[in-house]
Every structure is written in C-alpha cells, then in structure tokens.
Coordinates of C-alpha atoms and ligand atoms in Angstrom, one line a residue:
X238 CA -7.8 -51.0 -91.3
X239 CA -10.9 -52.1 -94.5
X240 CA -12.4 -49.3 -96.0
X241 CA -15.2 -48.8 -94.2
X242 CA -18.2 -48.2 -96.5
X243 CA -21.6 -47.0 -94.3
X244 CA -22.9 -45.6 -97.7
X245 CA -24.5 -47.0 -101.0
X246 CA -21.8 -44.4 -102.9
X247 CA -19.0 -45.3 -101.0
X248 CA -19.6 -48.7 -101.5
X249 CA -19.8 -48.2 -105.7
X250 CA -17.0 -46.1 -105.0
X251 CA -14.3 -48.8 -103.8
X252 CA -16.4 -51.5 -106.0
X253 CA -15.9 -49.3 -109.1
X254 CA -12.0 -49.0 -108.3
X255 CA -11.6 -52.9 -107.4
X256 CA -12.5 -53.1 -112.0
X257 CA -13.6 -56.5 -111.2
X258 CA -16.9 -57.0 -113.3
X259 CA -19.7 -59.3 -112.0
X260 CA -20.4 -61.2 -115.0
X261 CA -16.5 -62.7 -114.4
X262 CA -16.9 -66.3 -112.2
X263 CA -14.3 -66.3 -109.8
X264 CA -12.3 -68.7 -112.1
X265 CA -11.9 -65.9 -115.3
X266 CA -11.5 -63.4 -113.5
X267 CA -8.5 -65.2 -111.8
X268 CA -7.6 -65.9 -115.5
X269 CA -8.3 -62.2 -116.8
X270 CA -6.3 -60.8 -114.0
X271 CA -9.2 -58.8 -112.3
X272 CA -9.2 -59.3 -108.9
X273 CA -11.7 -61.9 -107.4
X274 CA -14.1 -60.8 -104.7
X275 CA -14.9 -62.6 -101.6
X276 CA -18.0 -61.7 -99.6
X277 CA -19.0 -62.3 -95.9
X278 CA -22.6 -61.3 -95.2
X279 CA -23.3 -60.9 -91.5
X280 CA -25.7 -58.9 -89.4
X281 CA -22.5 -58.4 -86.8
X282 CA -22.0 -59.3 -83.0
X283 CA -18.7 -61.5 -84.7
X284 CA -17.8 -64.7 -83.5
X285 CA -15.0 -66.9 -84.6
X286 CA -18.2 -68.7 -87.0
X287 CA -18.3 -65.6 -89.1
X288 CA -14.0 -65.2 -88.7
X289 CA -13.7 -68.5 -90.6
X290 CA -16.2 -67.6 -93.0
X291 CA -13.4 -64.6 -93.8
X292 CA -10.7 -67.1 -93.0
X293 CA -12.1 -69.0 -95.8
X294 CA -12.9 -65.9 -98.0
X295 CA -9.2 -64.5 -97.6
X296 CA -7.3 -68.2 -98.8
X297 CA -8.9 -67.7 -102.2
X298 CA -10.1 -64.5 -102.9
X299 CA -7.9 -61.3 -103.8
X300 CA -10.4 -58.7 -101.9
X301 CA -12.3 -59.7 -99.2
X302 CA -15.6 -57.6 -98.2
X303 CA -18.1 -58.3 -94.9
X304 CA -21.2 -56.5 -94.3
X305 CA -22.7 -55.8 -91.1
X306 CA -26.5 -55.3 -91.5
X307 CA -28.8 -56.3 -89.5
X308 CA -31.8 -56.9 -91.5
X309 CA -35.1 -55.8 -90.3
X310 CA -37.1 -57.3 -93.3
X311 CA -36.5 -60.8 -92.1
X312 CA -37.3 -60.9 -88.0
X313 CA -41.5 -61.0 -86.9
X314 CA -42.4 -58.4 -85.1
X315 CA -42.2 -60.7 -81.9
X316 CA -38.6 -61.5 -82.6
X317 CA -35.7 -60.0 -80.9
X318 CA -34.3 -57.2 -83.7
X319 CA -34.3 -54.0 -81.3
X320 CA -32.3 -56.2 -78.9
X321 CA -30.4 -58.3 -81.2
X322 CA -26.6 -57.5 -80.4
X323 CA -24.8 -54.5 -82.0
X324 CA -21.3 -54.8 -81.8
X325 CA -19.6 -52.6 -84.5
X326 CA -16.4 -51.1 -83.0
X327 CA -15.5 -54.5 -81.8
X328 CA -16.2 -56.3 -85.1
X329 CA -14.6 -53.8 -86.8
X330 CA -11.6 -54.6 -84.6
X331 CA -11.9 -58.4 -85.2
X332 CA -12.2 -58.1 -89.2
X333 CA -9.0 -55.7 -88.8
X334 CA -7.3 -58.3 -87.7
X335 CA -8.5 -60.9 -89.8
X336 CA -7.1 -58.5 -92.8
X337 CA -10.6 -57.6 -94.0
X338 CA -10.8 -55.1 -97.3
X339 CA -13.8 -53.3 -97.1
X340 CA -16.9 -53.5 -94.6
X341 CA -20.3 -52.4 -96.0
X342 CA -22.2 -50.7 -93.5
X343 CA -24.9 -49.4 -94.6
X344 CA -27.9 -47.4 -93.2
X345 CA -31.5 -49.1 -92.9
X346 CA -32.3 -46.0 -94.3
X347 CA -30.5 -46.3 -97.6
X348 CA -31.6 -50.7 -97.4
X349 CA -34.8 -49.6 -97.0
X350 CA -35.7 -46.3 -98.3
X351 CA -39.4 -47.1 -99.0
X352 CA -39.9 -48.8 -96.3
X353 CA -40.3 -52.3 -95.5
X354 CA -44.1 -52.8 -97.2
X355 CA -45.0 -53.0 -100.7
X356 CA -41.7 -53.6 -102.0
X357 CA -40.6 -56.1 -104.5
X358 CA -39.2 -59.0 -102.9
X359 CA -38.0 -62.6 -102.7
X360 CA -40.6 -65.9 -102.3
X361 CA -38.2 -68.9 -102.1
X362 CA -39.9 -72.0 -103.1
X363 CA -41.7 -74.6 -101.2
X364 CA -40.8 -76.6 -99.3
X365 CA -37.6 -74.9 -98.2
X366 CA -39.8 -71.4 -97.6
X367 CA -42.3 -73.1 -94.8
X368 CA -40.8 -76.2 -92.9
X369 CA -38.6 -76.2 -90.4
X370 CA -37.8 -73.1 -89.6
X371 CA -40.1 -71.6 -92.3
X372 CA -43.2 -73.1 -89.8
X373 CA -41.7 -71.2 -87.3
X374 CA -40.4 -68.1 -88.7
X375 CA -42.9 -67.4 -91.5
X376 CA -41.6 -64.7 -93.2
X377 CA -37.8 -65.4 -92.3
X378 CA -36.8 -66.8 -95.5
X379 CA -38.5 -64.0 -97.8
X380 CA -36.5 -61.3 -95.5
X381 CA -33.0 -63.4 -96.0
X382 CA -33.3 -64.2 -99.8
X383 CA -34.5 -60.3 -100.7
X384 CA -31.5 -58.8 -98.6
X385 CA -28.9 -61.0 -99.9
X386 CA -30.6 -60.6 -103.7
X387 CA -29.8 -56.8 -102.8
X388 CA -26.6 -57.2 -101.2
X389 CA -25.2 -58.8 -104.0
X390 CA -26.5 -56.4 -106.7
X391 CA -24.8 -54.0 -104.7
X392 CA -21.2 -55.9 -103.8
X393 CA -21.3 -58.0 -107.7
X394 CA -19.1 -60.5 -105.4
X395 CA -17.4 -63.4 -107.1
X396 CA -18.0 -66.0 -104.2
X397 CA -20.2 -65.6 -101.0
X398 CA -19.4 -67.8 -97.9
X399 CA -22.3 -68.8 -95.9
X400 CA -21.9 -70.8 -92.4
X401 CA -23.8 -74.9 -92.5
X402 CA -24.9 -73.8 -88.9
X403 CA -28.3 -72.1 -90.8
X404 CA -28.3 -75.1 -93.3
X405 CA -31.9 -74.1 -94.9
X406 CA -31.0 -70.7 -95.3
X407 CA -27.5 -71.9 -96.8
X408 CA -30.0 -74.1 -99.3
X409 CA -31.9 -71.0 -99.8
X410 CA -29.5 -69.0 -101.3
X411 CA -28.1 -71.8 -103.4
X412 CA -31.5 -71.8 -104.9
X413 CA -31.6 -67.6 -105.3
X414 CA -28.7 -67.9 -107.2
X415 CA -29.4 -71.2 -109.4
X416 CA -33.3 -69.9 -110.0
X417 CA -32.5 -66.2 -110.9
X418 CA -29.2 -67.1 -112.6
X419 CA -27.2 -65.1 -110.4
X420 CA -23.1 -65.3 -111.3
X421 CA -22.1 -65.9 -107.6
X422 CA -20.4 -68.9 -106.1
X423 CA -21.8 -69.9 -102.8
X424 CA -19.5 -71.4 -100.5
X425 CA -20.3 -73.6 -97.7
X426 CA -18.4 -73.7 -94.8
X427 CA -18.5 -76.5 -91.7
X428 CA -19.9 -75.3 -88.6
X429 CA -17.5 -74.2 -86.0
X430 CA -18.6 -75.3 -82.6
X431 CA -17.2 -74.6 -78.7
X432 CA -15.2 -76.9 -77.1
X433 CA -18.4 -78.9 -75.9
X434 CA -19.5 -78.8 -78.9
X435 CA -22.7 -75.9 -78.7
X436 CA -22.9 -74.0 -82.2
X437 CA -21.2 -70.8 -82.2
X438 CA -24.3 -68.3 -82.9
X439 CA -24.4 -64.6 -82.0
X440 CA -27.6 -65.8 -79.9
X441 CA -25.6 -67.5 -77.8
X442 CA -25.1 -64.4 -75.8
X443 CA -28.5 -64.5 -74.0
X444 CA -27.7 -67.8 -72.7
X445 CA -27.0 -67.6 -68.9
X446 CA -25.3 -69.6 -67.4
X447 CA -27.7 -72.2 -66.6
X448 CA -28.9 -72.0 -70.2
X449 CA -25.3 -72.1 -71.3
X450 CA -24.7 -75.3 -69.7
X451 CA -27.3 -77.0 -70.9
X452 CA -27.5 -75.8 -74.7
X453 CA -24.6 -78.6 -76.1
X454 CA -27.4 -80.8 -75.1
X455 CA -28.7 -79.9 -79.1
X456 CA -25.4 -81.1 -80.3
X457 CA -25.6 -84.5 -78.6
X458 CA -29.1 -85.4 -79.8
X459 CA -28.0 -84.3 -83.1
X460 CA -25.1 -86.9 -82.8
X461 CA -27.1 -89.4 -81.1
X462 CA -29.4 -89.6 -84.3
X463 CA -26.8 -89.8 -86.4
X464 CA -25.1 -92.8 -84.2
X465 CA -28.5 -94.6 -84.7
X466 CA -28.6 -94.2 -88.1
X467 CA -25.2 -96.2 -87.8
X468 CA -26.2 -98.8 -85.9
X469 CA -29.2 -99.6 -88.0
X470 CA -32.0 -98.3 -85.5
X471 CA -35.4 -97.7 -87.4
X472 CA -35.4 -93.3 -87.4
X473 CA -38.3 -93.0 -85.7
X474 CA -36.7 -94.7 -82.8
X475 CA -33.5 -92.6 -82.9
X476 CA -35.8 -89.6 -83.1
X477 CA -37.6 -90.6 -80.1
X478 CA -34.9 -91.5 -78.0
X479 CA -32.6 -88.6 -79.1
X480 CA -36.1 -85.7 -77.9
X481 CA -36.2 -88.3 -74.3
X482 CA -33.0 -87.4 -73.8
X483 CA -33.5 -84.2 -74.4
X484 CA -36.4 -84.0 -71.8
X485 CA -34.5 -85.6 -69.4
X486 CA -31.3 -83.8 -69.6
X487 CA -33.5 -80.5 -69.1
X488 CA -35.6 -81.9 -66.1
X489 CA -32.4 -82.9 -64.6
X490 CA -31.2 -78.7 -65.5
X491 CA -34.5 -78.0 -64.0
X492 CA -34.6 -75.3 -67.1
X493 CA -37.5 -75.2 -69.7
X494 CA -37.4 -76.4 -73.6
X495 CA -39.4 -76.0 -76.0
X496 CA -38.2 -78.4 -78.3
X497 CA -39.8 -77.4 -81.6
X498 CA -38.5 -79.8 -84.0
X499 CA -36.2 -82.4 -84.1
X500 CA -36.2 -84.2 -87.8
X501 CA -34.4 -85.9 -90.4
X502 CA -34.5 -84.4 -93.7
X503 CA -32.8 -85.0 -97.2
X504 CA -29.5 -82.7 -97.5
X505 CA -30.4 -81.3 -100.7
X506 CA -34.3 -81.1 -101.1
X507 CA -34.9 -81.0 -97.0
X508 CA -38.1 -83.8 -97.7
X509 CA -38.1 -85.2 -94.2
X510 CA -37.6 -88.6 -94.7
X511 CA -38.9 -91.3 -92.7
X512 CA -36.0 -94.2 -93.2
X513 CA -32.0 -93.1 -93.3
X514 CA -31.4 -92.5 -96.8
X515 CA -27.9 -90.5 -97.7
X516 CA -27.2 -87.6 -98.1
X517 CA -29.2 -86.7 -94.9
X518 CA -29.3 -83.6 -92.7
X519 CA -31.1 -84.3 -88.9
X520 CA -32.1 -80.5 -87.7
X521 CA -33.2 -79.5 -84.4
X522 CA -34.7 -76.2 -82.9
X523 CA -35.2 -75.8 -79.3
X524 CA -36.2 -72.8 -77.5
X525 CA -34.1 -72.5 -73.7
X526 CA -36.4 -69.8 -71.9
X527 CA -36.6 -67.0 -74.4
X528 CA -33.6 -68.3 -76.3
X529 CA -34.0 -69.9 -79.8
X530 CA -31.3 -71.7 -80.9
X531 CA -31.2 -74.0 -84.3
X532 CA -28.0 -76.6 -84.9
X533 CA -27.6 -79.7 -87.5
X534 CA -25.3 -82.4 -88.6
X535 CA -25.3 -83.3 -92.4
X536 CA -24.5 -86.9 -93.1
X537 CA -23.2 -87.4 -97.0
X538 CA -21.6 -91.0 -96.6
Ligands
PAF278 O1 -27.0 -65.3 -91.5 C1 -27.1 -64.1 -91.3 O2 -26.4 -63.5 -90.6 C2 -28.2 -63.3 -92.1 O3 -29.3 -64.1 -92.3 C3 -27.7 -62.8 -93.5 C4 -27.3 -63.9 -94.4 C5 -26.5 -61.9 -93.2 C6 -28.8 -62.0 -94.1 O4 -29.2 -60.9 -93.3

C-alpha cells in the first residue's frame, strides 16, 4: 500500500525522509546514491494511459509518486470540473498494484488557500498558449503550467512522465521547465489506445454507447492524414478528405460532431504548416454531443 499523503506536511514529511535533493538530475543522484524520484501527475479516474505512465516511472526510478488532483484553476466555468470523474478508492487500488510509493492527495483547500484569483501564476508563451486547444480552452494552459509549477516545488521530483495523448500540454511543460530552469526531466510517453484504436482518456467515460462506437473515427482521420502525407498528397487535400470522412462516418452514426480542428502542425514549435515537413504532429478535436475529446499522431521520419 503507497503512503498516502492528503496533506502539504505529510507530503514534506515522506519527501524529507526519501534525502533525495532537487538540485540532483536523475543521473547524479543515481551516481550519489540518493534515490531518484519518479512523478505521475494525474487528476485521477485511472486508466491503463496513466498505469504506463507509472509503468514507465517504476523501470527507472527508485521511488515512484502519483498525484490525484483535480485542478480547478485550469477548467472554464462551462467545463465539466464538478462532474469530472472522482475515483479515488479505486485508483488507489490500481496504483497499489502497480507498486506505487507515495500518492499526494491533497486538499483544494491547501492548493488553493487564497483562492483561485489574484494569485501569481503561469502564462506559457505564444503560440502554444492560444492555438489549438488554447482557441478553445482559453485559460487551460495557464491553469496546467501553474499547477504543475506548484506540484513540483512541492514533490522536487527527478523525472515527470507525461502521456503524448495531450501533446501541447506535454510541449508546455517542456517549455516550463526549459524557460524557468526547472531541474526536472520530462518524459514523454506513447499514447496507449483501445483495441480500435480510440485514445484512452478519463473522458471517455461519458461516451455512450453510440458515442463509443463512433469515437475511433478520430484515430482513423488522424492516420488517414498521415497515409497522405505518404503517398505525396498536397495537405490540404489530406486535410479535407480526412474531416469528409469524418462527416460522413457521423451521418452514417446519425450522432452530432463538432469537429473543431483538424490540423497539421510542426512537432516541436506547433506552427501549422501548410506542406508535410518532418517532424510533424496532425491534431484533431471533435466534440461527440457534449463530449470533447482531443487525439494526435506525431510523425518524426
Ligand atoms: O493531464 C492531466 O491530467 C492534468 O492536466 C495535469 C497534468 C495532472 C495537471 O492538472
């Protein structure tokens, strides 16, 4: 059973007896015989996504800790954070079994003491801040680059494994820690999918069934773009044929999408391009009814 830390003081408590300073990198402190940290930062509602993030966590890290928080600071106040799923004695079960260390659970009370307004936070730059999902979600990337600034000023991991699935936010937090010189490796780790190849996503549980059958349709544009790309089709033509597709497979579901981008961006700067020039990332966001769901495929060469 991981030490379940659902205070601030616990947490120092067990971080304090781990004597495995910050300012290490994960390679000295191998070297120094400290013990390296691994860190898993989820807002709960566990799905085997997030198990191989600790998968990946536990093959090269002494101590592994996940946090379950689910941040207020970075939904709108039309987003879904009263009903977003809470899960905690069965994630607890799952990171039991997946031979967790510790799991930080803390209050919003103690995140937030002040409040949510007027405190210091996070800008990330353009243009990751406000394309894509930054159009969409506004103040999304502020709320996920202050709590993670926080959550590692409070965990001092070593390395921090973050899922492709949300690639901008993964670029994000690359940038956090490059910009304000923060000693944490970021790990990325491949998306895991279902069998039919639908993103594992802790939204996925409001899909019905309908919705449920039709949501690997995001996955197949995705791939349809990217089997253009290598058969020389212009990208505006992949683009278009992969969202027809789209509208036809969900006329033929008789279900709604909105389909709220589709697009073809640079890996590393997210620029959307307008030719196939590698590294390149195509991104899609599609809204099923009332659920959002975001997927990619990143093409290096
Ligand atoms: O990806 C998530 O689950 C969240 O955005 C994160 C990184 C835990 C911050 O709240």
């Amino acid at each position: 059973m991981p030490y379940i830390a659902d205070s601030l003081s616990k947490l120092k408590e067990w971080r304090v007896a781990l004597n495995s300073p910050w300012l290490h990198d994960g390679q000295d402190a191998a070297a120094g015989g400290v013990p390296t940290l691994g860190f898993v930062p989820t807002m709960g509602a566990l799905h085997d996504g997030h198990l191989e993030l600790v998968r990946r966590a536990r093959a090269s890290c002494d101590k592994v800790l996940v946090s379950i928080f689910v941040n207020p600071y970075q939904f709108a106040p039309t987003e879904d954070f009263s009903k977003y799923p809470r899960t905690f004695e069965r994630d607890l079960a799952l990171l039991t079994e997946a031979g967790v260390d510790c799991v930080f659970y803390p209050s919003e009370a103690e995140m937030y003491p002040h409040g949510r307004d007027g405190i210091v936070s996070v800008l990330p730059p353009s243009p990751l801040n406000d394309t894509l999902e930054g159009a969409f979600r506004p103040t999304f990337f502020r709320g996920v680059a202050t709590i993670v600034l926080k959550l590692f000023t409070l965990v001092q991991p070593h390395r921090a494994y973050f899922g492709e699935k949300d690639y901008q936010q993964l670029l994000v937090i690359e940038a956090l820690c490059r910009d304000l010189n923060l000693p944490v490796e970021i790990v990325p780790v491949q998306t895991v999918r279902e069998a039919d190849g639908l993103a594992m996503s802790s939204r996925n549980a409001y899909l019905d069934v309908e919705k449920r059958q039709l949501a690997p349709v995001l996955h197949t544009s995705l791939l349809s773009v990217v089997e253009a790309s290598l058969a020389g089709v212009e990208l505006a033509d992949a683009l278009q044929s992969a969202k027809k597709r789209l509208g036809d497979e969900a006329r033929a579901a008789e279900l709604e999408v909105e389909l709220q981008y589709l697009s073809v961006c640079h890996a590393t700067t997210l620029e959307p391009l307008d030719r196939f020039v590698l590294p390149f990332v195509v991104l899609v966001a599609a809204k099923l009814g009332e659920v959002r769901l975001i997927d990619n495929v990143v093409v290096r060469g």
